[in-house]
PDB file of C-alpha atoms in Angstrom:
ATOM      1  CA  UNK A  23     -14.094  83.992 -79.334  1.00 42.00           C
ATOM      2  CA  UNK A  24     -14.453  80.041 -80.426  1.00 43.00           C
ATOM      3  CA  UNK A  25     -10.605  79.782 -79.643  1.00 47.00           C
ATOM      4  CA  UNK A  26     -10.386  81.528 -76.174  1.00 45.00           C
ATOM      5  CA  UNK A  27     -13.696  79.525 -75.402  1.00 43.00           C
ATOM      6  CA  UNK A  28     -11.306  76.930 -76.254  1.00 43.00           C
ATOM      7  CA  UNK A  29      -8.530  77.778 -74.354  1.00 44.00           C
ATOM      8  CA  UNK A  30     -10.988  78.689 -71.228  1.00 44.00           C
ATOM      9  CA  UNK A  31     -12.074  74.854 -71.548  1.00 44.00           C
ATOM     10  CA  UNK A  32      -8.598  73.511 -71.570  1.00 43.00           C
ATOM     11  CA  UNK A  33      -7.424  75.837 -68.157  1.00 42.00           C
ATOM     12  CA  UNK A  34     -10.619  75.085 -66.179  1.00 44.00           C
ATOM     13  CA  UNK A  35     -11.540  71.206 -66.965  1.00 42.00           C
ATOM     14  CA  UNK A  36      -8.375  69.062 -69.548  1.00 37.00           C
ATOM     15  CA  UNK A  37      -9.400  68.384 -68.250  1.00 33.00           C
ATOM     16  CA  UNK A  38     -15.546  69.765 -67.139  1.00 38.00           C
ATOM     17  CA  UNK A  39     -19.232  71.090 -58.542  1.00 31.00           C
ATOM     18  CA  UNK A  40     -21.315  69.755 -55.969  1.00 30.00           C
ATOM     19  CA  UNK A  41     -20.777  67.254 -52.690  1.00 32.00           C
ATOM     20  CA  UNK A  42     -17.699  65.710 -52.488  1.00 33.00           C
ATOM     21  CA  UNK A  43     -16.753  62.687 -50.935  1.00 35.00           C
ATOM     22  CA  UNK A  44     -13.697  64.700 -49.154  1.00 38.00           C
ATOM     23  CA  UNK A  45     -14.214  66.276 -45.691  1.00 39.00           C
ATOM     24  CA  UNK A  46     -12.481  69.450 -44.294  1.00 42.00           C
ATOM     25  CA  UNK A  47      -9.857  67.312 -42.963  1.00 46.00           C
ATOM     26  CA  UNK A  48      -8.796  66.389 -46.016  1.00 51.00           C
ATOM     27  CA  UNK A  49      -6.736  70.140 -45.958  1.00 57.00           C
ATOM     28  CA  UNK A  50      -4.077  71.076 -43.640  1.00 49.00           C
ATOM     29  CA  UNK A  51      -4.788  73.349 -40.927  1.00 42.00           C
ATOM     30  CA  UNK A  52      -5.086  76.760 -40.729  1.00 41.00           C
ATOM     31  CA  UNK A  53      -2.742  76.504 -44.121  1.00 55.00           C
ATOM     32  CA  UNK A  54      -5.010  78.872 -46.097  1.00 76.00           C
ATOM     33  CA  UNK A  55      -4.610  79.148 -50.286  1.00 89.00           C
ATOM     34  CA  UNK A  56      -2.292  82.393 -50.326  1.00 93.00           C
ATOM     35  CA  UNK A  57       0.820  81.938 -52.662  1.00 95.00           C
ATOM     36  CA  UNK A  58       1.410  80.456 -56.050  1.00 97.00           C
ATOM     37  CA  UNK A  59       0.609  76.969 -57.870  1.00 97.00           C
ATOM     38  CA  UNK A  60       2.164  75.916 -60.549  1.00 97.00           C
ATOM     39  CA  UNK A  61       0.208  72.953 -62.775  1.00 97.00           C
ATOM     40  CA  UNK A  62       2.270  69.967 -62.789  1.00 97.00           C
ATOM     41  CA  UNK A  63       0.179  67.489 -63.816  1.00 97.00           C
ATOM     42  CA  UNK A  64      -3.617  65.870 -64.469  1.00 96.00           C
ATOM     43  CA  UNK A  65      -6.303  64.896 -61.651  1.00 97.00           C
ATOM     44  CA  UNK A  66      -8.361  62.245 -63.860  1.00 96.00           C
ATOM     45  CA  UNK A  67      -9.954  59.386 -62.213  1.00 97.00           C
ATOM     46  CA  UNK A  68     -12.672  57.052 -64.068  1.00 96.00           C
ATOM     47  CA  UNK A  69     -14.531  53.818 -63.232  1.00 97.00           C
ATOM     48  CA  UNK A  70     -17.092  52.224 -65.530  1.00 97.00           C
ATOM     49  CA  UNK A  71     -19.984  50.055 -65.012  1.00 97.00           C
ATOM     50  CA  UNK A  72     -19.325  48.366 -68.224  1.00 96.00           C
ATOM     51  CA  UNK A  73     -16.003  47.364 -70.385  1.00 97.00           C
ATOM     52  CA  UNK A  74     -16.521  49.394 -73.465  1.00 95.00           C
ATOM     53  CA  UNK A  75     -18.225  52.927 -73.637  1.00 93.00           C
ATOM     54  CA  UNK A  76     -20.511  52.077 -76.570  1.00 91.00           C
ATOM     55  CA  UNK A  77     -22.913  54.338 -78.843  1.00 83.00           C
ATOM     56  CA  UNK A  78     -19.364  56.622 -79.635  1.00 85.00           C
ATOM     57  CA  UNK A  79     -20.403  58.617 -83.331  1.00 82.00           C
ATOM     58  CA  UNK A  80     -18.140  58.294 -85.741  1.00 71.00           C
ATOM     59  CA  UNK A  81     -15.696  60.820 -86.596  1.00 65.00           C
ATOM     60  CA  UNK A  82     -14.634  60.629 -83.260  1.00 65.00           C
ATOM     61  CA  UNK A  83     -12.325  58.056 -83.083  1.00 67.00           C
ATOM     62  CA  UNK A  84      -9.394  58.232 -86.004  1.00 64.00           C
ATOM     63  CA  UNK A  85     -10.286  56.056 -88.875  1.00 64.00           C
ATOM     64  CA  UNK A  86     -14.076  55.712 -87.614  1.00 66.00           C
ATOM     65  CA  UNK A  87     -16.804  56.382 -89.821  1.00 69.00           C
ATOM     66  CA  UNK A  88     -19.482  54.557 -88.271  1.00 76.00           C
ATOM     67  CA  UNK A  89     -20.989  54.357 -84.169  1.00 78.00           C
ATOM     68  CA  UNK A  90     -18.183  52.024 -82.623  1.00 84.00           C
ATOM     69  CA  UNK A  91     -17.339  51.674 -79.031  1.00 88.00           C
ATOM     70  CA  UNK A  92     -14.176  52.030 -76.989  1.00 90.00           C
ATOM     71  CA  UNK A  93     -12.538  50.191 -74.318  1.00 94.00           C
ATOM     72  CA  UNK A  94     -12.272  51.827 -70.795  1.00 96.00           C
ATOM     73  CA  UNK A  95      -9.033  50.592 -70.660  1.00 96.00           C
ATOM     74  CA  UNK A  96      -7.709  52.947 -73.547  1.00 93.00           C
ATOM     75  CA  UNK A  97      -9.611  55.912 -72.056  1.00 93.00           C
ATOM     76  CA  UNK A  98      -7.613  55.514 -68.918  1.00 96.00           C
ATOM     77  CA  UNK A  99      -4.800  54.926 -70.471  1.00 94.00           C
ATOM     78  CA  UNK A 100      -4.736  58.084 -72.725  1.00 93.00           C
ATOM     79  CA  UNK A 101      -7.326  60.649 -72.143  1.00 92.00           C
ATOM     80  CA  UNK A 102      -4.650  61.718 -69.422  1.00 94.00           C
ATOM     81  CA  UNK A 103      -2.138  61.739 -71.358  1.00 94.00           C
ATOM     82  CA  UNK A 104      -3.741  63.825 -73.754  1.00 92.00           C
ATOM     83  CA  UNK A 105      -5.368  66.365 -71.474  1.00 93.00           C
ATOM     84  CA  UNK A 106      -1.665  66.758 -69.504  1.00 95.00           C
ATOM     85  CA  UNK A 107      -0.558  67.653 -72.678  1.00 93.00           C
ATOM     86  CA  UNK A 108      -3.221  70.315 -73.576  1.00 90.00           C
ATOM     87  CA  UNK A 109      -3.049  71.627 -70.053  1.00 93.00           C
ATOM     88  CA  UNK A 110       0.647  71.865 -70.033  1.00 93.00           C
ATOM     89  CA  UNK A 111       0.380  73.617 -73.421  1.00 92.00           C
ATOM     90  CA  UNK A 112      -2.392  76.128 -72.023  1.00 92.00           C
ATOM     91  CA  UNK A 113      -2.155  76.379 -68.682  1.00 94.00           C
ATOM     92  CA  UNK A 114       0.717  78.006 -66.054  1.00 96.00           C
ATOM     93  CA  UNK A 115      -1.058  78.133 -63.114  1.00 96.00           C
ATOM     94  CA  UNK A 116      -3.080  80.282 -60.372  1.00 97.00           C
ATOM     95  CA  UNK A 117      -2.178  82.854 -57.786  1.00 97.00           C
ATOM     96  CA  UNK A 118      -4.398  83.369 -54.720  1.00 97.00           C
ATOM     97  CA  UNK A 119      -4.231  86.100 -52.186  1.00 95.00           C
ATOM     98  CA  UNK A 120      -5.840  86.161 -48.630  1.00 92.00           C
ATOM     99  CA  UNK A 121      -8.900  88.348 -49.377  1.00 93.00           C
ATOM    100  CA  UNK A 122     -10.367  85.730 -52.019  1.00 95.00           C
ATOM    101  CA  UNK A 123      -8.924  87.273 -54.850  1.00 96.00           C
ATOM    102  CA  UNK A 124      -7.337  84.596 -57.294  1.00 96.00           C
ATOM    103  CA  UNK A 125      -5.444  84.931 -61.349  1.00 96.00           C
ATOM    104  CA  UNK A 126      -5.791  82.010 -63.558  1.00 95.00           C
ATOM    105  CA  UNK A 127      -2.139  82.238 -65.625  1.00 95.00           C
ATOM    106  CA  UNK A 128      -2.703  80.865 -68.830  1.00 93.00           C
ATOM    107  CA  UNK A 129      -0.876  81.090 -72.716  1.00 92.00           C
ATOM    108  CA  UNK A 130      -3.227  82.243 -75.726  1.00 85.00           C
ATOM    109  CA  UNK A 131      -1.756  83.448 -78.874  1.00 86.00           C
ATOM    110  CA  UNK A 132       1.861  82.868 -77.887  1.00 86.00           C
ATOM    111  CA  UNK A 133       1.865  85.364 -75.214  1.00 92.00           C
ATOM    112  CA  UNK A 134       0.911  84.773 -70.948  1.00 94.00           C
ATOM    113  CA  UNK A 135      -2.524  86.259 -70.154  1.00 92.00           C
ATOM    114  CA  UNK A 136      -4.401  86.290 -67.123  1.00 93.00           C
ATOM    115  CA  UNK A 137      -7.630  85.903 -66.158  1.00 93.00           C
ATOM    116  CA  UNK A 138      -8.724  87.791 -62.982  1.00 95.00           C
ATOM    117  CA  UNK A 139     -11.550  86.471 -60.520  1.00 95.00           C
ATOM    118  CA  UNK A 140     -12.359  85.891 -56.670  1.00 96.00           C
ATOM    119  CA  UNK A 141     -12.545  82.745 -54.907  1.00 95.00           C
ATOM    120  CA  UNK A 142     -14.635  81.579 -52.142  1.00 94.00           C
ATOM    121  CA  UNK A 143     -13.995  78.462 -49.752  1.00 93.00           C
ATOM    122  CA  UNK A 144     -16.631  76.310 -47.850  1.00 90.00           C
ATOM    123  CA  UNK A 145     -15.293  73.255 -46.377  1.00 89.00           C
ATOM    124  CA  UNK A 146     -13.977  71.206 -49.373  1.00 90.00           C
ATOM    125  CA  UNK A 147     -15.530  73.194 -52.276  1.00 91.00           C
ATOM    126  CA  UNK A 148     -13.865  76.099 -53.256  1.00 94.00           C
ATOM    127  CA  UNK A 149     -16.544  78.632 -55.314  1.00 93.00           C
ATOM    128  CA  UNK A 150     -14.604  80.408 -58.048  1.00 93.00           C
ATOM    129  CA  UNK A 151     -16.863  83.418 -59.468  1.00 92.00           C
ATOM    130  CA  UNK A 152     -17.681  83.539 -63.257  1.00 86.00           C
ATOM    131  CA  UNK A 153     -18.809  86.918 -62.807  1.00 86.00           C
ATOM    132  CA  UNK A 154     -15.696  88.908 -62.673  1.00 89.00           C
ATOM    133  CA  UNK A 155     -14.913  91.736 -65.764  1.00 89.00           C
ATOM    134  CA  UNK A 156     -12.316  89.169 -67.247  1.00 86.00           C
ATOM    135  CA  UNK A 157     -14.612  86.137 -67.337  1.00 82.00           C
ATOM    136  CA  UNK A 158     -17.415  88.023 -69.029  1.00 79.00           C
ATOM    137  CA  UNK A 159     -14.814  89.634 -71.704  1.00 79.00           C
ATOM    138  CA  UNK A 160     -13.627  85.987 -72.255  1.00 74.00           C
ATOM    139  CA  UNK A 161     -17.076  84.549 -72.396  1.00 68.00           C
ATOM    140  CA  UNK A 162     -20.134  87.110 -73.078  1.00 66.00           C
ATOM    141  CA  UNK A 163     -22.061  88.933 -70.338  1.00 62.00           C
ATOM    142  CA  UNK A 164     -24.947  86.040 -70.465  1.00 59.00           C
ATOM    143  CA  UNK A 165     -23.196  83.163 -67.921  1.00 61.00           C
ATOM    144  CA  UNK A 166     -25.902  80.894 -66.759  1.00 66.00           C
ATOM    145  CA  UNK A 167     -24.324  80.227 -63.765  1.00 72.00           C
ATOM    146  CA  UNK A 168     -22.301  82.640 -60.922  1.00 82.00           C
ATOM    147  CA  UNK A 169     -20.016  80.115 -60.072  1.00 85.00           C
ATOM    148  CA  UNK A 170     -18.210  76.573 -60.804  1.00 88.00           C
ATOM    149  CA  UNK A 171     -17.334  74.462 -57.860  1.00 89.00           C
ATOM    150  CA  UNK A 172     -14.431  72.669 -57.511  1.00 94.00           C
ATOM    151  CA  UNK A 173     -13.218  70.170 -54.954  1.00 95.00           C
ATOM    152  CA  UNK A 174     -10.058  70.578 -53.883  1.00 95.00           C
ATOM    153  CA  UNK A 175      -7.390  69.228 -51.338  1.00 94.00           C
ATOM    154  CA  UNK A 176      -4.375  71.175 -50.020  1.00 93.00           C
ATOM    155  CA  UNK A 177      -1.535  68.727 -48.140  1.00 92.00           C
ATOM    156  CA  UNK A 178       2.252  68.813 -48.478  1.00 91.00           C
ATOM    157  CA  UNK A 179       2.241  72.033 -50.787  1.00 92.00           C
ATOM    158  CA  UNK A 180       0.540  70.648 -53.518  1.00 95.00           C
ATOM    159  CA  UNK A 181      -3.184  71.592 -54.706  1.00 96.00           C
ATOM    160  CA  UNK A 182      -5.809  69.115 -56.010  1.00 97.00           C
ATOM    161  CA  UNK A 183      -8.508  71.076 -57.627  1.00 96.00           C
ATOM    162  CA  UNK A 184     -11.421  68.601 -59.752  1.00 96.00           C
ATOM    163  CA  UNK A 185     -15.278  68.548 -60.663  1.00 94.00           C
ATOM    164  CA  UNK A 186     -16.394  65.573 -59.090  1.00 93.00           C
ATOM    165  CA  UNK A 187     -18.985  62.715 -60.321  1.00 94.00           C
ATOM    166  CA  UNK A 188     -22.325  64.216 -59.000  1.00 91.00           C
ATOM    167  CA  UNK A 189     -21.379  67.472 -60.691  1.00 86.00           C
ATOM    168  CA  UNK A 190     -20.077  66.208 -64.075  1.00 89.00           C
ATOM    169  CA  UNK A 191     -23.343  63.960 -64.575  1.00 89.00           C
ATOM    170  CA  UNK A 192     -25.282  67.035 -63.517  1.00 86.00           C
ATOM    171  CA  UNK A 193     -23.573  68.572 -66.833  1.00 83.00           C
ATOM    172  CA  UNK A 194     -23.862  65.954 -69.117  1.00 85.00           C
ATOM    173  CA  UNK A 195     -27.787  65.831 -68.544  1.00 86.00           C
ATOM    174  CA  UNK A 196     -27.502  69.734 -69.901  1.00 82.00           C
ATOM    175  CA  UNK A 197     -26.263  69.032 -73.087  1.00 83.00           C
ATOM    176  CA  UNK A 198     -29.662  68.111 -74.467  1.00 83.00           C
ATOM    177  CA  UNK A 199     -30.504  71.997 -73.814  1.00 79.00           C
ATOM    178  CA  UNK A 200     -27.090  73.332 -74.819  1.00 75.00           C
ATOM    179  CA  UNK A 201     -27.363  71.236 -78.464  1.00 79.00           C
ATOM    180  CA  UNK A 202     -30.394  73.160 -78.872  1.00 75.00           C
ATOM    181  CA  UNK A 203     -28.670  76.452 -79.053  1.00 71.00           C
ATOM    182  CA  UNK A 204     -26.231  75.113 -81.723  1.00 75.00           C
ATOM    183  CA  UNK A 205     -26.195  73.909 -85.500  1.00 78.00           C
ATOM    184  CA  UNK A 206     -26.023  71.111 -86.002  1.00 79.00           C
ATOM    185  CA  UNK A 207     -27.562  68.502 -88.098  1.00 84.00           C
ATOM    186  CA  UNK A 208     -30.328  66.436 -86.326  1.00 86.00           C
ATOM    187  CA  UNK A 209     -28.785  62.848 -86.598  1.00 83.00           C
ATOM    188  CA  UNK A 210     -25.545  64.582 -85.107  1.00 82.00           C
ATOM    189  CA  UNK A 211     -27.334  65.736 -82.053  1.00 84.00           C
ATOM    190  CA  UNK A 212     -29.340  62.498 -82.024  1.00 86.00           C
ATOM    191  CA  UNK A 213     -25.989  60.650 -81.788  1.00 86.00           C
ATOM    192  CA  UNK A 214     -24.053  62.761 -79.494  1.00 87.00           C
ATOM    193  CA  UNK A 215     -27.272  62.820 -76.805  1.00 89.00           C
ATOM    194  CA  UNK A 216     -27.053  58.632 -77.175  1.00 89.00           C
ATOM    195  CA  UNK A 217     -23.565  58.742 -76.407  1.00 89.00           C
ATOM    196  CA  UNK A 218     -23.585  61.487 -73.111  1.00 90.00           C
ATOM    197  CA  UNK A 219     -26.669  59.255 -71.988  1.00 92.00           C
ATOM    198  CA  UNK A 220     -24.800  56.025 -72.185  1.00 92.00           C
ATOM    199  CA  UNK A 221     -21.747  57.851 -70.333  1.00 92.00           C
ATOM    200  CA  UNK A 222     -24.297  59.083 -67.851  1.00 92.00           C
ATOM    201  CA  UNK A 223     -26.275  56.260 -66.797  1.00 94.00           C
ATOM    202  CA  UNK A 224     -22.609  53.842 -66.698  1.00 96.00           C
ATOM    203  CA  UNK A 225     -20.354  56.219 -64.977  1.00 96.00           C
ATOM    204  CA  UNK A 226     -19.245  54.958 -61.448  1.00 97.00           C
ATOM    205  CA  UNK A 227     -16.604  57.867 -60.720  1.00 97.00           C
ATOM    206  CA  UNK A 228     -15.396  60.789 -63.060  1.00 95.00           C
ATOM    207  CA  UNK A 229     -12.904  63.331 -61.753  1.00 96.00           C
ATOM    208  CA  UNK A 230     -11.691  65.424 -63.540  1.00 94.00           C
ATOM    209  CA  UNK A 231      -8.785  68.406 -62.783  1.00 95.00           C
ATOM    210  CA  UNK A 232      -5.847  69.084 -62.123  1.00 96.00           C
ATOM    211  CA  UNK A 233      -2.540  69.258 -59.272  1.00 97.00           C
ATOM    212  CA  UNK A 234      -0.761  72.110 -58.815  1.00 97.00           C
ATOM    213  CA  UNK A 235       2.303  73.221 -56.822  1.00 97.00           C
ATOM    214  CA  UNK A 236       3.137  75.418 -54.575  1.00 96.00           C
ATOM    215  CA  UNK A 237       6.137  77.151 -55.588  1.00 92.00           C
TER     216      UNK A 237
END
């Protein structure tokens, strides 16, 4: 379960709802979601009140033992590259049909699988449903939520789906309650609530997603 959890992570975020900063014009006309995307590459955008992300735990960073901080620069440089190459690894891509219906393609255990669900648009959010049979087989019965939100912009064939800023903060000031349902030493929770705090409070704009297209 750990490693489909896993795998879940890697198709939905890389690469992870709320108000956008996009408008309904931001989509073509009348173009509708029907058809087939393939992923082609990262959505991943990231500006930071500061130069350095500081209070990172160590372990984290190769060759790190101790709380050290790292440079925005490097995260922009290669937290995309790293999550295009999980998501290439992971993820094929998503079919949606005109009645809301939508399948997640993805690779697990060497072999394509999909993951079946329904879809709902309003203005620039599309609402996909974790309540369908294949999201609670992949994920237990008990989903806090009914839905995850993504942004998303459809022009020239290609599809921009992301969690935007509002949305991702509105995460990170969970983990406090989602450490307590896990083992892990005090000091270790201690250091990793310090670090999503100082990523909180210094974030300017996180997106985070993917582009897709339509073949």
């Amino acid at each position: 379960m750990k490693n489909k959890l896993m795998y879940l992570v890697a198709v939905l975020f890389a690469a992870c709802v709320s108000f956008s900063s996009c408008s309904d014009d931001d989509n073509d006309d009348d173009a509708g979601l029907e058809g087939n995307y393939k992923y082609d590459n990262v959505h991943f955008k990231f500006e930071y009140a500061k130069e350095t992300i500081n209070n990172v735990p160590g372990g984290l960073i190769p060759g790190s033992d101790k709380p050290t901080e790292i440079p925005v620069s490097v995260v922009n440089k290669y937290v995309p590259e790293f999550a295009h190459g999980k998501m290439k690894e992971y993820f094929n891509g998503i079919k949606f049909d005109s009645k809301g219906n939508m399948e997640i393609s993805y690779n697990l255990d060497g072999k394509v699988q999909t993951l079946k669900t329904t879809y709902e648009l309003k203005g620039a959010l599309m609402n996909v449903s974790l309540k369908s049979d294949d999201f609670k087989t992949l994920i237990g019965n008990e989903i806090p939520v009914s839905h995850i939100s993504f942004n998303y912009k459809l022009a020239n064939n290609q599809l921009t789906m992301y969690l935007n800023t509002e949305y991702i903060k509105t995460l990170l000031a969970a983990v406090p309650l989602i450490l307590k349902g896990i083992s892990l030493p005090q000091d270790q929770q201690d250091a990793i609530i310090k670090l999503v705090t100082e990523i909180a409070t210094n974030t300017k704009v996180l997106e985070i997603g993917a582009i897709l297209k339509a073949e």
